[in-house]
Amino acid sequence: SGLEDTFAQSLHGYALERGNERAPDCAHCHGSHRILASSDPSSPTHKVRLPNTCAECHGQAGLLTDDLVRLPQSFQQYALSVHGRGTEKGVAAAASCADCHSVHDLKGAVDPASRINPRNVASTCGQCHPDIQLQYDRSIHGRALQAGVTDSPTCTNCHGEHLILSPDDPEAATCGARQAVETCGECHNDPLLISKYGLQDGVVGSYMDSYHGWASRRGCDIAASCVDCHSAHQVLPAEDSTSTISARNVVSTCQGCHEGADAAFAASYNHVTASMAGNPVNRIIRDIYLWAIALIIGGMVLHNLVILNYFMIKRRRDQEGTGATVPRFNRSEVFQHLVLTVGFVVLVISGFALRFPEAWWVEGLAALGMSETLRGDIHRAAGVLLILTSVYHAWYVLATRRGRKELQA
């Protein structure tokens, strides 16, 4: 019959014909005598029960071919996925094994007629996600794949084959905090692919060294990730007028997070301007910042050593004579030093918390409730405090008698 011929041409039928004892026949899936229709909730081939039926071979023990090649333990990953959790709860709409691999005509991914062949994966997923399939088909990834560029990603390259998780799950490869390096970076940070297809180099590095990248590494869900600018599925180059980063759309893309963004704002940030190599201004600012840190901290250390030495000498002279002592700082000066110290320390801690999000002490602060929004507010508040203190100190040393005396000392 036609069903027998279909099964015979499948992977299972081929393995059975070769004499592989591990290959399933009809009874393995449907049972020997009490055979029920797949629409019957009690049937082992019912959509909700099918994963457990397939797991008899594709389960934890793994599956060996007749050449003793070990195949993936797909059931464990499927069970943890959004699809597997859905079928476990009895959600009939959740994708089951047959939805992706077909019922009897199971074929390997290298077979052009297979549902899981890279060129067919989008249409397979499109059975349940038709709108997303249309977006992917219009994208540069979908166009490239249909043009025969097999290096171009399809659904499973980004979402995984069986362990498909929600983008809101921190463990998902499509989670915002992991996209740049683990998902998009899989191709866009690969020197071979960059050279082979003439892709823009350094996009992952420039993103990760930007505020967006630093904040996303802290798990911040408000920081822009790759899909916020390029979209999740309809990814298109800037030359395409319908692209989210084209000249006519990039402003509205930025406005998705920055309501007041205009053309100048949109032009101020891209992968070239964000990189040290592509934007010499960034490199100059970085060098100035490093020198400023060295000079300010070095000057502070030298300043404190001079004062310490002065007081040590003065203390010794006072002990040797009977001269009267004079307070080093009055209340205003003590207050200025205190505010300066607190503001500087808070700036350092809150700034380094953004720059080094994986540090143990930063993770500790996050556990105590310091979100990216709170960290940013604290950093800005400390900056304002430091500026106000500096302005007050300038006024103090220029406009007060005590200040002018200290400046001359």
Short mmCIF file of C-alpha atoms in Angstrom, two decimals:
data_model
loop_
_atom_site.label_atom_id
_atom_site.label_comp_id
_atom_site.label_asym_id
_atom_site.label_seq_id
_atom_site.Cartn_x
_atom_site.Cartn_y
_atom_site.Cartn_z
CA SER A 1 0.00 0.00 0.00
CA GLY A 2 0.97 3.64 -0.21
CA LEU A 3 1.52 3.83 3.57
CA GLU A 4 3.86 0.84 3.47
CA ASP A 5 5.85 2.39 0.64
CA THR A 6 6.06 5.68 2.54
CA PHE A 7 7.32 3.92 5.65
CA ALA A 8 9.80 1.84 3.64
CA GLN A 9 11.37 5.05 2.29
CA SER A 10 11.71 6.60 5.74
CA LEU A 11 14.71 6.41 8.05
CA HIS A 12 12.92 3.83 10.17
CA GLY A 13 11.98 1.69 7.19
CA TYR A 14 15.48 1.95 5.73
CA ALA A 15 17.06 0.86 9.01
CA LEU A 16 14.57 -2.01 9.34
CA GLU A 17 15.32 -3.20 5.82
CA ARG A 18 19.05 -3.23 6.62
CA GLY A 19 18.37 -5.57 9.53
CA ASN A 20 18.96 -3.10 12.34
CA GLU A 21 17.37 -4.72 15.40
CA ARG A 22 16.90 -1.32 17.00
CA ALA A 23 14.75 -0.02 14.16
CA PRO A 24 11.04 0.34 15.00
CA ASP A 25 8.27 -1.33 13.05
CA CYS A 26 4.55 -0.54 13.11
CA ALA A 27 3.92 -2.35 16.40
CA HIS A 28 6.57 -0.34 18.22
CA CYS A 29 4.50 2.81 17.84
CA HIS A 30 0.91 1.58 17.41
CA GLY A 31 0.95 -1.52 19.60
CA SER A 32 0.37 -5.13 18.62
CA HIS A 33 -3.35 -5.76 19.08
CA ARG A 34 -5.08 -2.87 20.85
CA ILE A 35 -4.46 -0.37 18.07
CA LEU A 36 -6.21 2.95 18.57
CA ALA A 37 -6.69 5.88 16.24
CA SER A 38 -4.23 8.71 16.79
CA SER A 39 -7.19 10.96 17.64
CA ASP A 40 -7.96 8.77 20.68
CA PRO A 41 -6.45 10.35 23.83
CA SER A 42 -5.45 6.86 25.00
CA SER A 43 -3.50 6.06 21.85
CA PRO A 44 0.30 6.03 22.08
CA THR A 45 0.31 7.95 18.80
CA HIS A 46 -1.98 10.70 20.08
CA LYS A 47 -0.30 14.05 19.72
CA VAL A 48 0.10 14.59 23.46
CA ARG A 49 1.34 11.03 24.10
CA LEU A 50 3.57 10.73 21.05
CA PRO A 51 6.69 12.23 22.69
CA ASN A 52 6.69 9.47 25.31
CA THR A 53 6.25 6.87 22.56
CA CYS A 54 9.23 8.26 20.65
CA ALA A 55 11.18 8.47 23.90
CA GLU A 56 11.20 4.66 24.13
CA CYS A 57 14.00 4.87 21.55
CA HIS A 58 15.05 8.52 21.65
CA GLY A 59 15.12 8.75 25.42
CA GLN A 60 17.75 9.00 28.11
CA ALA A 61 19.49 5.77 27.14
CA GLY A 62 20.26 7.28 23.76
CA LEU A 63 19.96 5.65 20.40
CA LEU A 64 22.61 3.68 18.52
CA THR A 65 22.57 3.10 14.79
CA ASP A 66 23.58 -0.25 13.33
CA ASP A 67 27.08 1.28 12.98
CA LEU A 68 27.05 2.06 16.74
CA VAL A 69 26.80 5.78 16.04
CA ARG A 70 25.15 7.43 19.04
CA LEU A 71 22.30 9.76 18.10
CA PRO A 72 21.20 12.75 20.22
CA GLN A 73 19.04 12.25 23.31
CA SER A 74 16.37 14.47 21.82
CA PHE A 75 13.53 13.65 24.21
CA GLN A 76 15.21 15.16 27.28
CA GLN A 77 15.72 18.45 25.49
CA TYR A 78 12.23 18.41 24.01
CA ALA A 79 10.69 17.77 27.44
CA LEU A 80 12.32 20.96 28.78
CA SER A 81 11.26 23.08 25.82
CA VAL A 82 8.16 25.23 25.49
CA HIS A 83 6.75 22.60 23.17
CA GLY A 84 7.44 19.71 25.52
CA ARG A 85 6.02 21.54 28.53
CA GLY A 86 2.92 22.25 26.49
CA THR A 87 2.29 18.63 25.51
CA GLU A 88 3.00 17.53 29.08
CA LYS A 89 0.16 19.79 30.20
CA GLY A 90 -2.10 18.32 27.52
CA VAL A 91 -2.02 21.37 25.24
CA ALA A 92 -2.95 19.91 21.86
CA ALA A 93 -1.72 23.02 20.03
CA ALA A 94 1.86 22.48 21.25
CA ALA A 95 4.18 21.02 18.64
CA SER A 96 4.76 17.30 18.98
CA CYS A 97 7.27 15.02 17.24
CA ALA A 98 5.15 14.32 14.15
CA ASP A 99 4.49 18.02 13.53
CA CYS A 100 8.15 18.53 12.68
CA HIS A 101 9.31 15.09 11.53
CA SER A 102 6.06 13.87 9.89
CA VAL A 103 4.21 10.68 10.83
CA HIS A 104 5.59 7.86 8.69
CA ASP A 105 7.77 9.66 6.16
CA LEU A 106 10.60 10.50 8.56
CA LYS A 107 13.70 11.64 6.72
CA GLY A 108 17.11 12.93 7.77
CA ALA A 109 18.08 16.59 7.65
CA VAL A 110 20.36 16.06 4.62
CA ASP A 111 17.46 14.80 2.50
CA PRO A 112 16.12 17.71 0.40
CA ALA A 113 12.57 16.36 0.86
CA SER A 114 12.85 16.24 4.65
CA ARG A 115 10.80 18.60 6.78
CA ILE A 116 13.89 19.29 8.86
CA ASN A 117 16.18 20.02 5.94
CA PRO A 118 17.50 23.57 6.51
CA ARG A 119 15.70 24.88 3.43
CA ASN A 120 12.40 23.43 4.70
CA VAL A 121 12.63 24.20 8.41
CA ALA A 122 10.96 27.61 8.12
CA SER A 123 7.91 26.14 6.39
CA THR A 124 7.79 23.35 8.97
CA CYS A 125 7.78 25.84 11.84
CA GLY A 126 5.38 27.97 9.79
CA GLN A 127 2.66 25.38 10.24
CA CYS A 128 2.15 26.88 13.70
CA HIS A 129 3.96 30.22 13.24
CA PRO A 130 2.85 31.43 9.79
CA ASP A 131 3.37 35.14 10.43
CA ILE A 132 6.92 34.57 11.63
CA GLN A 133 7.62 32.36 8.61
CA LEU A 134 6.57 35.19 6.30
CA GLN A 135 8.91 37.57 8.11
CA TYR A 136 11.78 35.09 7.91
CA ASP A 137 11.17 34.37 4.22
CA ARG A 138 11.44 38.12 3.49
CA SER A 139 14.62 38.46 5.58
CA ILE A 140 18.15 38.36 4.25
CA HIS A 141 18.63 35.04 6.06
CA GLY A 142 15.63 33.44 4.35
CA ARG A 143 16.57 34.86 0.95
CA ALA A 144 20.13 33.64 1.28
CA LEU A 145 19.07 30.14 2.27
CA GLN A 146 16.68 29.83 -0.64
CA ALA A 147 19.48 31.08 -2.90
CA GLY A 148 21.55 28.09 -1.83
CA VAL A 149 23.70 29.76 0.85
CA THR A 150 23.63 26.90 3.34
CA ASP A 151 25.61 28.91 5.90
CA SER A 152 22.60 31.17 6.36
CA PRO A 153 20.71 30.47 9.60
CA THR A 154 17.22 29.09 9.83
CA CYS A 155 14.87 28.72 12.81
CA THR A 156 16.79 25.95 14.54
CA ASN A 157 20.13 27.79 14.35
CA CYS A 158 18.81 30.49 16.66
CA HIS A 159 16.15 28.69 18.69
CA GLY A 160 17.67 25.22 18.84
CA GLU A 161 16.30 21.97 17.49
CA HIS A 162 14.55 20.43 20.48
CA LEU A 163 15.45 22.59 23.49
CA ILE A 164 13.41 25.58 22.33
CA LEU A 165 12.91 28.06 25.16
CA SER A 166 11.03 31.32 25.48
CA PRO A 167 13.15 34.45 24.83
CA ASP A 168 12.16 35.53 28.35
CA ASP A 169 13.99 32.49 29.76
CA PRO A 170 17.56 33.48 30.84
CA GLU A 171 18.77 30.10 29.59
CA ALA A 172 17.43 30.64 26.07
CA ALA A 173 19.90 31.42 23.32
CA THR A 174 17.44 34.07 22.13
CA CYS A 175 17.42 35.84 25.51
CA GLY A 176 18.57 39.45 25.05
CA ALA A 177 21.57 39.03 27.34
CA ARG A 178 22.89 36.12 25.26
CA GLN A 179 22.02 37.07 21.70
CA ALA A 180 25.11 39.00 20.65
CA VAL A 181 27.73 36.44 21.64
CA GLU A 182 25.93 33.09 21.63
CA THR A 183 23.31 33.46 18.90
CA CYS A 184 24.01 36.23 16.40
CA GLY A 185 27.71 36.09 17.20
CA GLU A 186 27.81 32.46 16.10
CA CYS A 187 27.96 33.77 12.53
CA HIS A 188 28.71 37.48 12.81
CA ASN A 189 31.78 36.91 14.95
CA ASP A 190 33.15 34.05 12.86
CA PRO A 191 36.24 35.22 10.92
CA LEU A 192 35.70 32.58 8.23
CA LEU A 193 32.10 33.60 7.53
CA ILE A 194 32.98 37.30 7.71
CA SER A 195 35.72 36.80 5.14
CA LYS A 196 33.69 34.42 2.99
CA TYR A 197 30.66 36.69 2.60
CA GLY A 198 32.20 40.11 3.17
CA LEU A 199 30.21 40.74 6.34
CA GLN A 200 30.91 43.79 8.47
CA ASP A 201 33.67 42.95 10.94
CA GLY A 202 33.69 43.85 14.62
CA VAL A 203 29.93 44.18 15.09
CA VAL A 204 29.83 41.88 18.11
CA GLY A 205 32.83 43.51 19.76
CA SER A 206 31.53 47.06 19.19
CA TYR A 207 28.14 46.10 20.63
CA MET A 208 29.59 44.35 23.67
CA ASP A 209 31.81 47.38 24.39
CA SER A 210 28.86 49.78 24.25
CA TYR A 211 26.41 50.72 26.98
CA HIS A 212 23.84 48.39 25.42
CA GLY A 213 26.26 45.47 25.58
CA TRP A 214 27.43 46.18 29.12
CA ALA A 215 23.88 46.54 30.40
CA SER A 216 22.67 43.40 28.61
CA ARG A 217 25.46 41.35 30.21
CA ARG A 218 23.96 42.28 33.57
CA GLY A 219 20.74 40.65 32.40
CA CYS A 220 19.06 44.01 31.93
CA ASP A 221 15.83 43.49 30.00
CA ILE A 222 15.54 47.14 29.01
CA ALA A 223 18.89 47.36 27.21
CA ALA A 224 18.72 47.05 23.43
CA SER A 225 19.91 43.74 22.02
CA CYS A 226 20.42 42.69 18.40
CA VAL A 227 16.73 42.11 17.65
CA ASP A 228 15.67 45.50 19.04
CA CYS A 229 17.51 47.22 16.19
CA HIS A 230 17.53 44.59 13.45
CA SER A 231 14.22 42.87 14.35
CA ALA A 232 13.91 39.26 15.40
CA HIS A 233 13.00 37.53 12.13
CA GLN A 234 12.77 40.05 9.27
CA VAL A 235 16.46 40.95 9.41
CA LEU A 236 17.45 43.07 6.43
CA PRO A 237 20.56 45.06 5.44
CA ALA A 238 20.51 48.84 5.64
CA GLU A 239 20.43 49.05 1.83
CA ASP A 240 16.91 47.56 1.83
CA SER A 241 14.36 50.38 2.19
CA THR A 242 12.11 48.16 4.35
CA SER A 243 14.91 47.39 6.81
CA THR A 244 14.55 48.63 10.39
CA ILE A 245 18.01 50.20 10.07
CA SER A 246 17.51 51.80 6.67
CA ALA A 247 17.84 55.57 6.43
CA ARG A 248 14.07 56.08 6.39
CA ASN A 249 13.29 53.71 9.29
CA VAL A 250 16.25 53.95 11.67
CA VAL A 251 14.85 56.95 13.57
CA SER A 252 11.60 55.14 14.38
CA THR A 253 13.67 52.11 15.39
CA CYS A 254 15.61 54.22 17.90
CA GLN A 255 12.35 55.75 19.10
CA GLY A 256 11.26 52.31 20.22
CA CYS A 257 13.42 52.91 23.30
CA HIS A 258 14.32 56.62 23.04
CA GLU A 259 11.11 58.55 22.50
CA GLY A 260 12.84 61.81 21.68
CA ALA A 261 15.26 60.35 19.14
CA ASP A 262 15.77 62.28 15.91
CA ALA A 263 17.95 61.86 12.82
CA ALA A 264 21.04 63.22 14.59
CA PHE A 265 20.53 60.85 17.49
CA ALA A 266 20.11 57.87 15.16
CA ALA A 267 23.25 58.81 13.23
CA SER A 268 25.29 59.07 16.42
CA TYR A 269 25.33 55.33 17.07
CA ASN A 270 26.11 52.37 14.87
CA HIS A 271 28.69 49.60 14.91
CA VAL A 272 31.31 51.81 13.25
CA THR A 273 30.92 54.84 15.52
CA ALA A 274 30.77 52.58 18.58
CA SER A 275 34.06 50.84 17.77
CA MET A 276 37.49 52.10 18.75
CA ALA A 277 38.91 51.33 15.32
CA GLY A 278 36.13 53.02 13.36
CA ASN A 279 35.75 56.11 15.55
CA PRO A 280 38.97 57.88 16.60
CA VAL A 281 36.94 60.18 18.89
CA ASN A 282 36.04 57.18 21.04
CA ARG A 283 39.70 56.20 21.23
CA ILE A 284 40.73 59.74 22.21
CA ILE A 285 38.04 59.92 24.89
CA ARG A 286 39.10 56.55 26.23
CA ASP A 287 42.75 57.67 26.40
CA ILE A 288 41.76 60.91 28.12
CA TYR A 289 39.66 58.96 30.58
CA LEU A 290 42.51 56.56 31.40
CA TRP A 291 44.97 59.42 31.85
CA ALA A 292 42.43 61.31 33.97
CA ILE A 293 41.97 58.30 36.24
CA ALA A 294 45.72 57.87 36.62
CA LEU A 295 46.32 61.57 37.29
CA ILE A 296 43.36 62.06 39.62
CA ILE A 297 43.92 58.95 41.70
CA GLY A 298 47.69 59.40 41.55
CA GLY A 299 47.33 63.05 42.52
CA MET A 300 45.01 62.13 45.36
CA VAL A 301 47.47 59.57 46.69
CA LEU A 302 50.36 62.06 46.39
CA HIS A 303 48.25 64.79 48.00
CA ASN A 304 47.41 62.57 50.96
CA LEU A 305 51.02 61.47 51.37
CA VAL A 306 52.18 65.11 51.46
CA ILE A 307 49.57 65.94 54.08
CA LEU A 308 50.44 62.85 56.10
CA ASN A 309 54.13 63.74 55.99
CA TYR A 310 53.36 67.34 57.00
CA PHE A 311 51.36 66.26 60.03
CA MET A 312 53.93 63.69 61.06
CA ILE A 313 56.63 66.38 61.05
CA LYS A 314 54.36 68.89 62.78
CA ARG A 315 53.35 66.34 65.39
CA ARG A 316 56.98 65.64 66.17
CA ARG A 317 57.77 69.37 66.49
CA ASP A 318 54.76 69.89 68.74
CA GLN A 319 55.91 67.07 70.98
CA GLU A 320 59.39 68.59 71.20
CA GLY A 321 58.15 72.12 71.99
CA THR A 322 55.20 73.81 73.61
CA GLY A 323 53.78 75.52 70.55
CA ALA A 324 50.00 75.84 70.23
CA THR A 325 48.13 73.54 67.85
CA VAL A 326 45.87 74.67 65.04
CA PRO A 327 43.03 72.50 63.60
CA ARG A 328 43.91 71.36 60.07
CA PHE A 329 40.33 71.48 58.70
CA ASN A 330 37.27 73.41 59.76
CA ARG A 331 33.78 71.95 59.48
CA SER A 332 33.26 73.15 55.92
CA GLU A 333 36.52 71.58 54.75
CA VAL A 334 35.76 68.31 56.54
CA PHE A 335 32.34 68.29 54.86
CA GLN A 336 33.87 68.93 51.41
CA HIS A 337 36.37 66.10 51.81
CA LEU A 338 33.68 63.74 53.09
CA VAL A 339 31.27 64.45 50.22
CA LEU A 340 34.11 64.25 47.69
CA THR A 341 35.21 60.86 49.03
CA VAL A 342 31.69 59.43 49.14
CA GLY A 343 30.84 60.74 45.66
CA PHE A 344 34.05 59.41 44.13
CA VAL A 345 33.73 55.95 45.72
CA VAL A 346 30.08 55.63 44.66
CA LEU A 347 30.98 56.69 41.10
CA VAL A 348 33.74 54.07 40.93
CA ILE A 349 31.56 51.28 42.28
CA SER A 350 28.50 52.12 40.16
CA GLY A 351 30.66 52.66 37.04
CA PHE A 352 32.64 49.44 37.40
CA ALA A 353 29.37 47.58 38.07
CA LEU A 354 28.37 48.42 34.48
CA ARG A 355 31.78 47.76 32.94
CA PHE A 356 32.42 44.44 34.71
CA PRO A 357 28.96 42.87 35.14
CA GLU A 358 30.29 39.33 35.72
CA ALA A 359 32.38 40.30 38.77
CA TRP A 360 31.34 38.50 41.96
CA TRP A 361 30.74 41.70 43.88
CA VAL A 362 28.53 43.06 41.07
CA GLU A 363 26.46 39.87 41.18
CA GLY A 364 26.22 40.39 44.94
CA LEU A 365 24.89 43.92 44.44
CA ALA A 366 22.37 42.60 41.91
CA ALA A 367 21.23 39.99 44.43
CA LEU A 368 20.62 42.82 46.90
CA GLY A 369 18.35 44.53 44.37
CA MET A 370 20.62 46.85 42.40
CA SER A 371 19.02 46.74 38.96
CA GLU A 372 20.51 48.49 35.93
CA THR A 373 17.99 51.30 36.28
CA LEU A 374 18.89 51.82 39.94
CA ARG A 375 22.62 51.58 39.16
CA GLY A 376 22.30 54.24 36.47
CA ASP A 377 20.35 56.56 38.79
CA ILE A 378 22.93 56.13 41.56
CA HIS A 379 25.81 56.79 39.15
CA ARG A 380 24.21 59.97 37.81
CA ALA A 381 23.33 61.20 41.31
CA ALA A 382 26.91 60.66 42.46
CA GLY A 383 28.16 62.53 39.39
CA VAL A 384 25.90 65.50 40.12
CA LEU A 385 27.04 65.44 43.76
CA LEU A 386 30.69 65.46 42.70
CA ILE A 387 30.14 68.37 40.30
CA LEU A 388 28.27 70.44 42.91
CA THR A 389 31.02 69.76 45.46
CA SER A 390 33.67 70.83 42.94
CA VAL A 391 31.80 74.07 42.19
CA TYR A 392 31.38 74.77 45.90
CA HIS A 393 35.06 74.05 46.54
CA ALA A 394 36.10 76.44 43.73
CA TRP A 395 33.91 79.15 45.27
CA TYR A 396 35.29 78.37 48.73
CA VAL A 397 38.98 78.72 47.82
CA LEU A 398 38.40 81.89 45.75
CA ALA A 399 35.75 83.77 47.68
CA THR A 400 36.43 83.08 51.37
CA ARG A 401 39.33 84.28 53.49
CA ARG A 402 39.97 80.79 54.88
CA GLY A 403 39.86 79.31 51.38
CA ARG A 404 42.30 81.83 49.92
CA LYS A 405 44.66 81.22 52.83
CA GLU A 406 44.55 77.45 52.25
CA LEU A 407 45.09 77.92 48.52
CA GLN A 408 48.23 79.96 49.21
CA ALA A 409 49.53 77.55 51.86
#
